[in-house]
Amino acid sequence: MEYRRLGTSGLKVPALSFGAGTFGGRGPLFGAWGTTDVREARRLVDICLDAGITMFDTADVYSGGASEEVLGAALKGRRDQVLVSTKTSLPTGDGPNDAGSSRSRLIRACEDALRRLGTDHIDLFQLHAFDAGTPVEEVLATLDDLVRAGKVRYLGVSNFSGWQTMKSLAVAERYGRPRYVAHQVYYSLVGRDYEWELMPLGLDQGLGAVVWSPLGWGRLTGKVRRGRPLPVGSRLHATADYGPPVEDAHLYRVVDALDEIAGETGRAVPQIALNWLLRRPTVSSVIIGARNEEQLRQNLGAVGWALTPEQVARLDAASARPAPYPHFPYQRQEGFARLSPPVV
């Protein structure tokens, strides 16, 4: 397994990490993702460690905390071998302080996560969404306290916009608070919006991308094909409306290109999609998930080989979309490209 620095921090993370969203399996969304119990989770963790995957990602909102509980139990006795990443800020209840990033919420969320995970520290603590109702100064001061107390080692964000990220980094610099080193983002061959603003920001500010849903919310598993109904076992039947939308025409254009390259390489479609992501600028780690051992072992086949430049170019062309404003006026102007370094 290749290890990379998380942004410009000193922390090294595996190129592939494991997402524990399938652990616990409570509620309409997470129950559809998977219902992995402790025994099954231990087996998946065993396989990950054997392959060099040493970072495990979860969140307090996943199955109402059950994901953290199952992950903590599965890691028992080998906590010092791994990195644990979790997230907070999304609603976990109906109370007035059960959502957001206030001082009260962050301290309680951190303590609850430590208890559920059965650990004394969190290696990467991320805000799952931007809280516009809490001053950034309050958020960063609280996170600083958690770092100084030894309960958190590194800080990150997830699903922030460019201005939200940059404002937070500027406030951190102004007051000498710890900087965010990671941005957990949606990025895939059928979802490349990350490249327009957040990727250049990551390059400029030293933020490492930790990629979620690299297979486009389950659309790039190799089971979704043009002219065919969704497979009976696909989670998209229950979860499609929760995730990033993808137009069918665009999806099938990408899948056609993946199928061609699969025939040339002998690799599975998801392995090719993951390998493409691992080559992208700013990407520190790609989170893979699995409901069973077979899925996990297939995803592990994304490393240890490389697409050719010509194959990458074909995937780039098949997955390209028109640039959103304010980027589109300059997308095809060669002179503008000289104003900033290329990011793709």
Short mmCIF file of C-alpha atoms in Angstrom, two decimals:
data_model
loop_
_atom_site.label_atom_id
_atom_site.label_comp_id
_atom_site.label_asym_id
_atom_site.label_seq_id
_atom_site.Cartn_x
_atom_site.Cartn_y
_atom_site.Cartn_z
CA MET A 1 0.00 0.00 0.00
CA GLU A 2 1.26 3.46 -0.88
CA TYR A 3 1.29 6.02 1.93
CA ARG A 4 0.87 9.72 1.32
CA ARG A 5 1.04 12.85 3.43
CA LEU A 6 -2.33 14.22 4.45
CA GLY A 7 -2.12 17.57 2.71
CA THR A 8 1.00 19.37 3.90
CA SER A 9 0.76 17.90 7.40
CA GLY A 10 3.25 15.41 8.76
CA LEU A 11 0.65 12.63 8.98
CA LYS A 12 1.00 9.79 6.49
CA VAL A 13 -2.17 8.00 5.42
CA PRO A 14 -2.77 5.02 3.12
CA ALA A 15 -3.81 5.77 -0.45
CA LEU A 16 -6.91 3.69 0.24
CA SER A 17 -8.80 3.97 3.52
CA PHE A 18 -11.88 2.11 4.70
CA GLY A 19 -15.27 3.71 5.25
CA ALA A 20 -17.37 2.21 8.02
CA GLY A 21 -20.69 3.58 6.79
CA THR A 22 -21.91 -0.01 6.35
CA PHE A 23 -21.29 -0.80 10.03
CA GLY A 24 -24.35 -0.89 12.28
CA GLY A 25 -27.00 -0.51 9.60
CA ARG A 26 -29.75 1.53 11.25
CA GLY A 27 -32.32 3.72 9.51
CA PRO A 28 -33.54 3.91 5.90
CA LEU A 29 -30.29 5.23 4.41
CA PHE A 30 -27.61 3.48 6.43
CA GLY A 31 -29.63 0.29 6.70
CA ALA A 32 -29.58 0.18 2.89
CA TRP A 33 -25.82 0.75 2.87
CA GLY A 34 -25.15 -2.33 4.95
CA THR A 35 -25.76 -4.06 8.28
CA THR A 36 -22.26 -5.21 9.20
CA ASP A 37 -22.06 -6.46 12.79
CA VAL A 38 -18.98 -6.67 15.02
CA ARG A 39 -17.96 -10.16 13.91
CA GLU A 40 -18.15 -9.23 10.23
CA ALA A 41 -16.42 -5.91 10.89
CA ARG A 42 -13.48 -7.64 12.54
CA ARG A 43 -13.02 -9.78 9.43
CA LEU A 44 -13.08 -6.73 7.15
CA VAL A 45 -10.60 -4.95 9.42
CA ASP A 46 -8.32 -8.02 9.29
CA ILE A 47 -8.32 -7.90 5.48
CA CYS A 48 -7.67 -4.15 5.47
CA LEU A 49 -4.70 -4.42 7.81
CA ASP A 50 -3.22 -7.29 5.80
CA ALA A 51 -3.43 -5.06 2.71
CA GLY A 52 -1.91 -2.02 4.45
CA ILE A 53 -5.13 -0.05 4.91
CA THR A 54 -4.63 1.58 8.29
CA MET A 55 -7.15 4.44 8.27
CA PHE A 56 -10.82 3.88 9.09
CA ASP A 57 -13.44 6.58 8.59
CA THR A 58 -16.83 6.94 10.25
CA ALA A 59 -19.19 9.64 11.62
CA ASP A 60 -21.54 10.16 14.53
CA VAL A 61 -24.50 10.41 12.13
CA TYR A 62 -23.84 6.98 10.60
CA SER A 63 -26.57 4.71 12.00
CA GLY A 64 -27.01 7.01 14.98
CA GLY A 65 -23.54 6.28 16.35
CA ALA A 66 -23.74 2.51 15.79
CA SER A 67 -21.04 2.70 13.13
CA GLU A 68 -18.59 4.18 15.64
CA GLU A 69 -19.53 1.51 18.18
CA VAL A 70 -19.02 -1.38 15.78
CA LEU A 71 -15.77 0.08 14.46
CA GLY A 72 -14.45 0.59 17.98
CA ALA A 73 -15.25 -3.02 18.89
CA ALA A 74 -13.65 -4.31 15.69
CA LEU A 75 -10.44 -2.36 16.40
CA LYS A 76 -10.20 -3.48 20.03
CA GLY A 77 -6.69 -4.65 20.86
CA ARG A 78 -5.09 -3.05 17.80
CA ARG A 79 -5.91 0.62 18.18
CA ASP A 80 -2.23 1.56 18.05
CA GLN A 81 -1.97 0.06 14.54
CA VAL A 82 -4.55 2.32 12.93
CA LEU A 83 -5.77 5.86 12.33
CA VAL A 84 -9.37 6.62 13.21
CA SER A 85 -11.25 9.39 11.43
CA THR A 86 -14.72 10.55 12.42
CA LYS A 87 -17.01 13.47 11.72
CA THR A 88 -19.64 15.59 13.45
CA SER A 89 -21.93 18.61 12.85
CA LEU A 90 -24.85 17.00 11.03
CA PRO A 91 -28.06 16.53 13.06
CA THR A 92 -28.08 13.53 15.38
CA GLY A 93 -31.32 14.38 17.18
CA ASP A 94 -34.18 16.83 17.45
CA GLY A 95 -32.74 18.97 20.25
CA PRO A 96 -31.63 22.58 19.68
CA ASN A 97 -27.97 21.64 20.21
CA ASP A 98 -28.02 18.30 18.38
CA ALA A 99 -26.63 19.83 15.19
CA GLY A 100 -23.97 22.31 14.19
CA SER A 101 -20.51 23.16 15.46
CA SER A 102 -21.09 25.21 18.59
CA ARG A 103 -18.68 24.82 21.49
CA SER A 104 -21.28 22.80 23.38
CA ARG A 105 -21.96 20.49 20.46
CA LEU A 106 -18.33 19.88 19.49
CA ILE A 107 -17.19 19.02 23.01
CA ARG A 108 -20.13 16.67 23.55
CA ALA A 109 -19.74 15.11 20.11
CA CYS A 110 -16.05 14.47 20.68
CA GLU A 111 -16.64 12.91 24.09
CA ASP A 112 -19.44 10.72 22.71
CA ALA A 113 -17.28 9.60 19.78
CA LEU A 114 -14.40 8.71 22.09
CA ARG A 115 -16.73 6.63 24.23
CA ARG A 116 -18.34 4.82 21.30
CA LEU A 117 -15.01 4.16 19.62
CA GLY A 118 -13.44 2.97 22.86
CA THR A 119 -10.38 5.17 22.46
CA ASP A 120 -8.71 8.11 24.16
CA HIS A 121 -8.03 10.10 20.98
CA ILE A 122 -9.29 10.68 17.44
CA ASP A 123 -6.61 10.91 14.77
CA LEU A 124 -8.65 13.01 12.32
CA PHE A 125 -11.68 14.95 13.59
CA GLN A 126 -13.73 16.55 10.81
CA LEU A 127 -16.67 18.91 10.63
CA HIS A 128 -19.27 17.16 8.49
CA ALA A 129 -20.82 20.44 7.29
CA PHE A 130 -20.35 24.18 7.67
CA ASP A 131 -22.36 25.75 10.51
CA ALA A 132 -23.28 29.26 9.36
CA GLY A 133 -24.90 30.02 12.72
CA THR A 134 -21.76 29.64 14.84
CA PRO A 135 -18.87 32.11 14.56
CA VAL A 136 -15.81 30.54 12.96
CA GLU A 137 -13.76 31.92 15.85
CA GLU A 138 -15.82 29.87 18.33
CA VAL A 139 -15.49 26.72 16.23
CA LEU A 140 -11.73 26.98 15.89
CA ALA A 141 -11.16 27.92 19.54
CA THR A 142 -13.08 24.81 20.60
CA LEU A 143 -11.17 22.57 18.20
CA ASP A 144 -7.93 24.09 19.49
CA ASP A 145 -8.94 23.11 23.03
CA LEU A 146 -9.63 19.53 21.92
CA VAL A 147 -6.23 19.31 20.23
CA ARG A 148 -4.43 20.76 23.26
CA ALA A 149 -6.27 18.28 25.51
CA GLY A 150 -4.89 15.41 23.41
CA LYS A 151 -8.34 14.20 22.40
CA VAL A 152 -7.84 15.11 18.74
CA ARG A 153 -4.65 14.93 16.68
CA TYR A 154 -5.56 16.49 13.30
CA LEU A 155 -8.49 18.53 12.02
CA GLY A 156 -10.43 18.50 8.79
CA VAL A 157 -13.69 19.50 7.15
CA SER A 158 -16.15 17.78 4.84
CA ASN A 159 -18.46 19.19 2.19
CA PHE A 160 -17.37 22.82 2.73
CA SER A 161 -17.57 25.32 -0.10
CA GLY A 162 -14.51 27.25 -1.19
CA TRP A 163 -15.34 30.44 0.74
CA GLN A 164 -16.24 28.50 3.88
CA THR A 165 -12.92 26.65 3.82
CA MET A 166 -10.87 29.73 3.05
CA LYS A 167 -12.56 31.82 5.76
CA SER A 168 -11.83 29.10 8.30
CA LEU A 169 -8.18 28.88 7.26
CA ALA A 170 -7.80 32.67 7.42
CA VAL A 171 -9.27 32.83 10.93
CA ALA A 172 -7.00 29.98 12.02
CA GLU A 173 -3.96 31.87 10.76
CA ARG A 174 -5.07 35.15 12.34
CA TYR A 175 -5.55 33.69 15.81
CA GLY A 176 -2.89 30.97 15.72
CA ARG A 177 -5.37 28.08 15.77
CA PRO A 178 -4.65 24.64 14.28
CA ARG A 179 -5.32 24.56 10.55
CA TYR A 180 -7.50 22.08 8.76
CA VAL A 181 -5.29 19.62 6.89
CA ALA A 182 -7.96 17.53 5.15
CA HIS A 183 -11.12 18.07 3.13
CA GLN A 184 -13.37 15.03 2.82
CA VAL A 185 -15.07 15.51 -0.53
CA TYR A 186 -17.28 13.82 -3.07
CA TYR A 187 -15.19 13.09 -6.17
CA SER A 188 -15.62 10.46 -8.88
CA LEU A 189 -15.55 9.96 -12.63
CA VAL A 190 -19.24 10.92 -12.69
CA GLY A 191 -18.82 13.77 -10.21
CA ARG A 192 -15.85 16.03 -10.96
CA ASP A 193 -17.16 19.32 -9.54
CA TYR A 194 -14.40 19.15 -6.91
CA GLU A 195 -11.87 20.08 -9.59
CA TRP A 196 -13.19 23.56 -10.35
CA GLU A 197 -12.68 25.36 -7.05
CA LEU A 198 -11.89 23.04 -4.17
CA MET A 199 -8.97 21.30 -5.86
CA PRO A 200 -7.13 24.56 -6.67
CA LEU A 201 -7.84 25.69 -3.10
CA GLY A 202 -6.39 22.43 -1.79
CA LEU A 203 -3.27 22.88 -3.89
CA ASP A 204 -2.82 26.45 -2.73
CA GLN A 205 -3.54 25.86 0.95
CA GLY A 206 -2.13 22.36 1.45
CA LEU A 207 -5.40 20.52 2.07
CA GLY A 208 -5.41 16.82 1.31
CA ALA A 209 -8.55 15.40 -0.28
CA VAL A 210 -10.06 12.39 1.44
CA VAL A 211 -12.51 11.16 -1.17
CA TRP A 212 -15.95 9.81 -0.30
CA SER A 213 -18.18 7.83 -2.68
CA PRO A 214 -15.43 7.35 -5.29
CA LEU A 215 -17.73 5.01 -7.25
CA GLY A 216 -20.36 7.67 -7.78
CA TRP A 217 -22.82 6.55 -5.10
CA GLY A 218 -22.61 2.95 -6.31
CA ARG A 219 -23.07 3.71 -10.00
CA LEU A 220 -19.54 2.64 -11.04
CA THR A 221 -19.58 -0.86 -9.58
CA GLY A 222 -19.80 -2.42 -13.03
CA LYS A 223 -23.36 -3.57 -12.44
CA VAL A 224 -25.16 -0.52 -13.87
CA ARG A 225 -25.33 -0.72 -17.64
CA ARG A 226 -27.02 1.03 -20.54
CA GLY A 227 -30.40 -0.47 -21.42
CA ARG A 228 -30.59 -2.68 -18.33
CA PRO A 229 -32.67 -2.29 -15.15
CA LEU A 230 -30.85 -1.79 -11.88
CA PRO A 231 -29.67 -5.12 -10.44
CA VAL A 232 -31.95 -6.52 -7.77
CA GLY A 233 -29.31 -6.19 -5.05
CA SER A 234 -28.24 -2.62 -5.92
CA ARG A 235 -28.52 -0.18 -3.04
CA LEU A 236 -29.50 2.52 -5.55
CA HIS A 237 -33.09 1.28 -5.34
CA ALA A 238 -33.24 2.73 -1.81
CA THR A 239 -30.52 5.37 -1.74
CA ALA A 240 -30.38 7.12 -5.13
CA ASP A 241 -32.36 10.14 -3.93
CA TYR A 242 -29.96 10.68 -0.99
CA GLY A 243 -26.82 10.98 -3.09
CA PRO A 244 -25.33 13.20 -5.80
CA PRO A 245 -27.47 13.17 -8.96
CA VAL A 246 -26.02 11.88 -12.24
CA GLU A 247 -27.69 12.13 -15.63
CA ASP A 248 -28.13 8.74 -17.29
CA ALA A 249 -26.51 9.84 -20.56
CA HIS A 250 -23.41 11.04 -18.75
CA LEU A 251 -23.23 7.91 -16.59
CA TYR A 252 -23.46 5.56 -19.56
CA ARG A 253 -20.83 7.50 -21.49
CA VAL A 254 -18.40 7.02 -18.57
CA VAL A 255 -19.37 3.37 -18.10
CA ASP A 256 -18.78 2.69 -21.81
CA ALA A 257 -15.24 4.07 -21.49
CA LEU A 258 -14.64 2.04 -18.33
CA ASP A 259 -15.88 -1.11 -20.08
CA GLU A 260 -13.46 -0.57 -22.96
CA ILE A 261 -10.51 -0.15 -20.63
CA ALA A 262 -11.62 -3.11 -18.53
CA GLY A 263 -11.38 -5.24 -21.67
CA GLU A 264 -7.89 -3.94 -22.35
CA THR A 265 -6.51 -4.31 -18.84
CA GLY A 266 -8.38 -7.29 -17.43
CA ARG A 267 -9.31 -5.11 -14.46
CA ALA A 268 -12.79 -4.69 -13.02
CA VAL A 269 -14.72 -1.47 -13.65
CA PRO A 270 -14.54 -0.22 -10.02
CA GLN A 271 -10.79 -0.91 -9.92
CA ILE A 272 -10.29 1.31 -12.97
CA ALA A 273 -12.49 4.08 -11.54
CA LEU A 274 -10.54 4.04 -8.27
CA ASN A 275 -7.16 3.92 -10.00
CA TRP A 276 -8.09 7.02 -12.02
CA LEU A 277 -8.89 8.88 -8.79
CA LEU A 278 -5.61 7.90 -7.13
CA ARG A 279 -3.75 9.81 -9.86
CA ARG A 280 -5.57 13.10 -9.29
CA PRO A 281 -3.92 16.17 -7.71
CA THR A 282 -4.45 16.76 -3.97
CA VAL A 283 -5.89 13.27 -3.37
CA SER A 284 -4.38 11.92 -0.15
CA SER A 285 -6.70 8.96 0.39
CA VAL A 286 -9.71 7.39 -1.32
CA ILE A 287 -12.30 5.86 1.00
CA ILE A 288 -13.55 2.46 -0.10
CA GLY A 289 -16.51 0.75 1.49
CA ALA A 290 -17.72 -2.82 1.36
CA ARG A 291 -20.69 -4.80 2.55
CA ASN A 292 -18.76 -8.06 2.35
CA GLU A 293 -15.32 -9.57 1.86
CA GLU A 294 -15.77 -10.01 -1.90
CA GLN A 295 -16.45 -6.31 -2.46
CA LEU A 296 -13.51 -5.31 -0.29
CA ARG A 297 -11.04 -7.58 -2.05
CA GLN A 298 -12.20 -6.31 -5.43
CA ASN A 299 -11.68 -2.70 -4.39
CA LEU A 300 -8.23 -3.52 -3.06
CA GLY A 301 -7.31 -4.44 -6.63
CA ALA A 302 -7.29 -0.72 -7.48
CA VAL A 303 -3.68 -0.35 -6.29
CA GLY A 304 -0.37 -1.82 -7.45
CA TRP A 305 -0.79 -0.94 -11.13
CA ALA A 306 -1.40 2.14 -13.27
CA LEU A 307 -3.55 3.21 -16.18
CA THR A 308 -1.65 4.36 -19.25
CA PRO A 309 -1.65 8.08 -20.10
CA GLU A 310 -3.80 7.28 -23.15
CA GLN A 311 -6.37 5.44 -21.01
CA VAL A 312 -6.46 8.30 -18.52
CA ALA A 313 -7.06 10.74 -21.39
CA ARG A 314 -10.02 8.67 -22.59
CA LEU A 315 -11.54 8.59 -19.14
CA ASP A 316 -10.96 12.33 -18.80
CA ALA A 317 -12.74 12.98 -22.10
CA ALA A 318 -15.67 10.68 -21.33
CA SER A 319 -16.24 12.21 -17.90
CA ALA A 320 -15.69 15.88 -18.80
CA ARG A 321 -18.55 18.31 -18.19
CA PRO A 322 -18.95 22.01 -19.07
CA ALA A 323 -17.39 24.26 -16.48
CA PRO A 324 -19.76 26.10 -14.12
CA TYR A 325 -19.68 29.89 -13.80
CA PRO A 326 -17.37 31.70 -13.20
CA HIS A 327 -15.05 29.13 -14.76
CA PHE A 328 -16.73 28.51 -18.10
CA PRO A 329 -15.71 31.76 -19.86
CA TYR A 330 -12.08 30.65 -19.60
CA GLN A 331 -12.39 26.89 -20.06
CA ARG A 332 -11.21 26.94 -23.66
CA GLN A 333 -9.01 30.03 -23.62
CA GLU A 334 -5.37 29.00 -23.80
CA GLY A 335 -4.13 32.37 -22.58
CA PHE A 336 -6.03 32.07 -19.34
CA ALA A 337 -4.32 28.77 -18.57
CA ARG A 338 -1.04 30.68 -18.13
CA LEU A 339 -2.46 32.63 -15.20
CA SER A 340 -2.45 29.63 -12.87
CA PRO A 341 -0.86 26.17 -12.72
CA PRO A 342 -2.91 23.32 -14.19
CA VAL A 343 -4.74 21.13 -11.70
CA VAL A 344 -5.86 18.27 -13.95
#
